[in-house]
Every structure is written in structure tokens, then in C-alpha cells.
Amino acid sequence: IKGRHNIYNHFDTILKDAEKSVVIMTTAQGLVRKVEGLKQTLEKLKKKGVNVRIAAPFTKDNATAVKSLKGIAEVRHTDTNARFCIVDGKQLAFMTHNDEAVHPSNDISIWVNTPFFASALQGMFDEQWKGMKPLK
């Protein structure tokens, strides 16, 4: 999927299919963009009982976005520089570039519907999640 606008449209589509869990790992600025573009969908997922976890670096520039997710998603701080989304341990979308190093129109995401790979990455995320600092 090419172009950040197209990527977020696809994220919105796969998130709406979530039944149990959503995991998002993003950058500090990516968190701001996801709150702007996906917050309504995340709120609907919360109402549906979907467990939403988001890992991103906390900075003063994204503090408002982080706080706006309270009650919608469990958000934790990470220093890991990765960008991906896992839905129900089955669907995975991951970005191939650092968002600071690519123009939004050239951003690329690869989407796969494969429980084998998605659940493996989710297992690694779950292990790292345990050591991440929660939102206060």
C-alpha cells in the first residue's frame, strides 16, 4: 500500500474487522496522526470490547494525543523504532520506512493476512510490552 493516506484508510478498514485485539506500535509523530485519523474507530472498538494496546515514544509534542487515548486504549512508552498494526493476531500491516525519512506520499505499508507471522510478531510484542512504561 503506497501513500500515508492510503495506509491510514487501510488501517481503518482492518481495524473495523477486529473482534478481540488490536496492537499498534508507532513513532511519536505516528501516534499523533493515528489519534487524528483513527480515534473514532478506536472508540468503537473499545465499545465492542476489543482490547487495544498502543506502544509509542512519549514526548512533549504528543502528550495531548497520548492523554486523549485514556479510556480508549492502553498506551505505553517505548523507545523501539517500529511501525506496525496487528489485528486479532491474524492480520498484520507494517511500514517499511522510518516516517521521518520518507515523504508521506512515498510511505509504504505491507499488509498480510497470515496468522503464522502475525501471531509470531504479536508474541514478541507481548514480551516487550511487559517492560514498557504505562501511561500515568
PDB file of C-alpha atoms in Angstrom:
ATOM      1  CA  ILE A   1       0.000   0.000   0.000  1.00  0.00           C
ATOM      2  CA  LYS A   2       1.635   3.251  -1.072  1.00  0.00           C
ATOM      3  CA  GLY A   3       0.978   6.658   0.410  1.00  0.00           C
ATOM      4  CA  ARG A   4       0.217   7.505   4.017  1.00  0.00           C
ATOM      5  CA  HIS A   5      -3.386   8.468   3.237  1.00  0.00           C
ATOM      6  CA  ASN A   6      -3.989   5.057   1.642  1.00  0.00           C
ATOM      7  CA  ILE A   7      -2.235   3.324   4.532  1.00  0.00           C
ATOM      8  CA  TYR A   8      -4.500   5.001   7.094  1.00  0.00           C
ATOM      9  CA  ASN A   9      -7.583   4.162   5.052  1.00  0.00           C
ATOM     10  CA  HIS A  10      -6.493   0.529   5.038  1.00  0.00           C
ATOM     11  CA  PHE A  11      -5.739   0.623   8.773  1.00  0.00           C
ATOM     12  CA  ASP A  12      -9.253   1.903   9.364  1.00  0.00           C
ATOM     13  CA  THR A  13     -10.680  -0.952   7.292  1.00  0.00           C
ATOM     14  CA  ILE A  14      -8.774  -3.734   9.044  1.00  0.00           C
ATOM     15  CA  LEU A  15      -9.348  -2.222  12.477  1.00  0.00           C
ATOM     16  CA  LYS A  16     -13.102  -2.287  11.925  1.00  0.00           C
ATOM     17  CA  ASP A  17     -12.808  -6.076  11.426  1.00  0.00           C
ATOM     18  CA  ALA A  18     -11.186  -6.550  14.845  1.00  0.00           C
ATOM     19  CA  GLU A  19     -13.036  -8.860  17.213  1.00  0.00           C
ATOM     20  CA  LYS A  20     -10.588  -9.419  20.086  1.00  0.00           C
ATOM     21  CA  SER A  21      -7.396  -7.406  19.924  1.00  0.00           C
ATOM     22  CA  VAL A  22      -5.510  -4.626  18.213  1.00  0.00           C
ATOM     23  CA  VAL A  23      -1.831  -3.934  18.716  1.00  0.00           C
ATOM     24  CA  ILE A  24      -0.232  -0.801  17.310  1.00  0.00           C
ATOM     25  CA  MET A  25       3.417   0.174  17.547  1.00  0.00           C
ATOM     26  CA  THR A  26       4.278   3.551  16.115  1.00  0.00           C
ATOM     27  CA  THR A  27       6.545   6.561  16.322  1.00  0.00           C
ATOM     28  CA  ALA A  28       5.913   9.686  18.384  1.00  0.00           C
ATOM     29  CA  GLN A  29       4.543  11.601  15.398  1.00  0.00           C
ATOM     30  CA  GLY A  30       2.773   8.497  14.111  1.00  0.00           C
ATOM     31  CA  LEU A  31       0.805   8.405  17.351  1.00  0.00           C
ATOM     32  CA  VAL A  32      -0.435  11.946  16.752  1.00  0.00           C
ATOM     33  CA  ARG A  33      -1.511  11.015  13.214  1.00  0.00           C
ATOM     34  CA  LYS A  34      -3.244   7.843  14.389  1.00  0.00           C
ATOM     35  CA  VAL A  35      -5.202   9.744  17.031  1.00  0.00           C
ATOM     36  CA  GLU A  36      -6.252  12.285  14.393  1.00  0.00           C
ATOM     37  CA  GLY A  37      -7.231   9.671  11.821  1.00  0.00           C
ATOM     38  CA  LEU A  38      -8.321   6.615  13.782  1.00  0.00           C
ATOM     39  CA  LYS A  39      -9.618   7.774  17.154  1.00  0.00           C
ATOM     40  CA  GLN A  40     -13.300   7.291  16.259  1.00  0.00           C
ATOM     41  CA  THR A  41     -12.618   3.746  15.074  1.00  0.00           C
ATOM     42  CA  LEU A  42     -10.609   3.015  18.235  1.00  0.00           C
ATOM     43  CA  GLU A  43     -13.506   4.309  20.362  1.00  0.00           C
ATOM     44  CA  LYS A  44     -15.905   1.964  18.543  1.00  0.00           C
ATOM     45  CA  LEU A  45     -13.521  -0.941  19.119  1.00  0.00           C
ATOM     46  CA  LYS A  46     -13.425  -0.160  22.840  1.00  0.00           C
ATOM     47  CA  LYS A  47     -17.237  -0.194  22.958  1.00  0.00           C
ATOM     48  CA  LYS A  48     -17.194  -3.565  21.147  1.00  0.00           C
ATOM     49  CA  GLY A  49     -14.892  -4.961  23.838  1.00  0.00           C
ATOM     50  CA  VAL A  50     -11.779  -5.147  21.667  1.00  0.00           C
ATOM     51  CA  ASN A  51      -8.524  -4.904  23.642  1.00  0.00           C
ATOM     52  CA  VAL A  52      -6.489  -2.055  22.109  1.00  0.00           C
ATOM     53  CA  ARG A  53      -2.821  -1.634  23.038  1.00  0.00           C
ATOM     54  CA  ILE A  54      -0.595   1.066  21.596  1.00  0.00           C
ATOM     55  CA  ALA A  55       3.151   1.444  22.068  1.00  0.00           C
ATOM     56  CA  ALA A  56       4.902   4.663  21.081  1.00  0.00           C
ATOM     57  CA  PRO A  57       7.523   7.051  22.401  1.00  0.00           C
ATOM     58  CA  PHE A  58       6.003   9.633  24.750  1.00  0.00           C
ATOM     59  CA  THR A  59       7.211  13.171  24.027  1.00  0.00           C
ATOM     60  CA  LYS A  60       6.038  16.643  24.911  1.00  0.00           C
ATOM     61  CA  ASP A  61       4.900  17.000  21.286  1.00  0.00           C
ATOM     62  CA  ASN A  62       2.485  14.061  21.511  1.00  0.00           C
ATOM     63  CA  ALA A  63       1.399  14.409  25.150  1.00  0.00           C
ATOM     64  CA  THR A  64      -2.078  15.622  24.177  1.00  0.00           C
ATOM     65  CA  ALA A  65      -2.554  12.686  21.789  1.00  0.00           C
ATOM     66  CA  VAL A  66      -1.389  10.226  24.435  1.00  0.00           C
ATOM     67  CA  LYS A  67      -3.788  11.656  27.024  1.00  0.00           C
ATOM     68  CA  SER A  68      -6.693  11.626  24.562  1.00  0.00           C
ATOM     69  CA  LEU A  69      -6.414   7.830  24.339  1.00  0.00           C
ATOM     70  CA  LYS A  70      -7.092   7.356  28.045  1.00  0.00           C
ATOM     71  CA  GLY A  71     -10.104   5.098  28.418  1.00  0.00           C
ATOM     72  CA  ILE A  72      -9.890   4.032  24.775  1.00  0.00           C
ATOM     73  CA  ALA A  73      -6.614   2.147  24.629  1.00  0.00           C
ATOM     74  CA  GLU A  74      -3.847   1.009  26.905  1.00  0.00           C
ATOM     75  CA  VAL A  75      -0.864   3.120  25.903  1.00  0.00           C
ATOM     76  CA  ARG A  76       2.744   2.503  26.882  1.00  0.00           C
ATOM     77  CA  HIS A  77       6.050   4.207  26.210  1.00  0.00           C
ATOM     78  CA  THR A  78       8.652   2.501  24.061  1.00  0.00           C
ATOM     79  CA  ASP A  79      11.987   3.547  22.619  1.00  0.00           C
ATOM     80  CA  THR A  80      11.664   0.910  19.911  1.00  0.00           C
ATOM     81  CA  ASN A  81      11.514   2.414  16.453  1.00  0.00           C
ATOM     82  CA  ALA A  82       8.907   0.310  14.629  1.00  0.00           C
ATOM     83  CA  ARG A  83       5.619   0.883  12.821  1.00  0.00           C
ATOM     84  CA  PHE A  84       3.033  -1.869  12.607  1.00  0.00           C
ATOM     85  CA  CYS A  85      -0.515  -2.904  13.434  1.00  0.00           C
ATOM     86  CA  ILE A  86      -1.736  -6.403  14.301  1.00  0.00           C
ATOM     87  CA  VAL A  87      -5.444  -7.267  14.316  1.00  0.00           C
ATOM     88  CA  ASP A  88      -6.637 -10.372  16.195  1.00  0.00           C
ATOM     89  CA  GLY A  89      -3.203 -11.985  15.812  1.00  0.00           C
ATOM     90  CA  LYS A  90      -4.094 -12.660  12.160  1.00  0.00           C
ATOM     91  CA  GLN A  91      -3.719  -9.521  10.073  1.00  0.00           C
ATOM     92  CA  LEU A  92      -0.518  -7.504  10.044  1.00  0.00           C
ATOM     93  CA  ALA A  93       0.305  -4.207   8.385  1.00  0.00           C
ATOM     94  CA  PHE A  94       3.835  -2.904   8.746  1.00  0.00           C
ATOM     95  CA  MET A  95       5.591   0.113   7.333  1.00  0.00           C
ATOM     96  CA  THR A  96       8.893  -0.291   5.561  1.00  0.00           C
ATOM     97  CA  HIS A  97      10.361   3.170   6.242  1.00  0.00           C
ATOM     98  CA  ASN A  98      11.033   5.435   9.168  1.00  0.00           C
ATOM     99  CA  ASP A  99       8.294   8.060   8.934  1.00  0.00           C
ATOM    100  CA  GLU A 100      10.834  10.841   9.478  1.00  0.00           C
ATOM    101  CA  ALA A 101      12.858   9.701   6.465  1.00  0.00           C
ATOM    102  CA  VAL A 102      10.098   9.333   3.877  1.00  0.00           C
ATOM    103  CA  HIS A 103       7.678  11.744   2.246  1.00  0.00           C
ATOM    104  CA  PRO A 104       4.075  10.827   3.158  1.00  0.00           C
ATOM    105  CA  SER A 105       3.210  10.117  -0.478  1.00  0.00           C
ATOM    106  CA  ASN A 106       6.085   7.613  -0.660  1.00  0.00           C
ATOM    107  CA  ASP A 107       5.388   5.832   2.625  1.00  0.00           C
ATOM    108  CA  ILE A 108       4.855   2.113   2.076  1.00  0.00           C
ATOM    109  CA  SER A 109       2.985  -0.478   4.115  1.00  0.00           C
ATOM    110  CA  ILE A 110       2.820  -4.192   3.546  1.00  0.00           C
ATOM    111  CA  TRP A 111      -0.385  -5.911   4.612  1.00  0.00           C
ATOM    112  CA  VAL A 112      -0.559  -9.659   5.147  1.00  0.00           C
ATOM    113  CA  ASN A 113      -3.377 -11.837   6.369  1.00  0.00           C
ATOM    114  CA  THR A 114      -1.332 -14.595   7.956  1.00  0.00           C
ATOM    115  CA  PRO A 115      -1.869 -15.881  11.475  1.00  0.00           C
ATOM    116  CA  PHE A 116       1.565 -17.551  11.366  1.00  0.00           C
ATOM    117  CA  PHE A 117       3.588 -14.350  11.001  1.00  0.00           C
ATOM    118  CA  ALA A 118       1.156 -12.003  12.773  1.00  0.00           C
ATOM    119  CA  SER A 119       0.954 -14.201  15.882  1.00  0.00           C
ATOM    120  CA  ALA A 120       4.757 -14.551  15.974  1.00  0.00           C
ATOM    121  CA  LEU A 121       5.201 -10.775  15.901  1.00  0.00           C
ATOM    122  CA  GLN A 122       2.419 -10.383  18.466  1.00  0.00           C
ATOM    123  CA  GLY A 123       4.269 -12.788  20.790  1.00  0.00           C
ATOM    124  CA  MET A 124       7.420 -10.667  20.525  1.00  0.00           C
ATOM    125  CA  PHE A 125       5.360  -7.526  21.126  1.00  0.00           C
ATOM    126  CA  ASP A 126       3.708  -9.091  24.186  1.00  0.00           C
ATOM    127  CA  GLU A 127       7.110  -9.854  25.712  1.00  0.00           C
ATOM    128  CA  GLN A 128       8.343  -6.319  25.099  1.00  0.00           C
ATOM    129  CA  TRP A 129       5.029  -4.858  26.367  1.00  0.00           C
ATOM    130  CA  LYS A 130       5.739  -6.212  29.859  1.00  0.00           C
ATOM    131  CA  GLY A 131       8.728  -3.895  30.216  1.00  0.00           C
ATOM    132  CA  MET A 132       7.157  -0.776  28.722  1.00  0.00           C
ATOM    133  CA  LYS A 133       6.232   2.145  30.950  1.00  0.00           C
ATOM    134  CA  PRO A 134       2.431   2.636  31.170  1.00  0.00           C
ATOM    135  CA  LEU A 135       0.672   5.949  30.779  1.00  0.00           C
ATOM    136  CA  LYS A 136       0.176   7.629  34.172  1.00  0.00           C
TER     137      LYS A 136
END
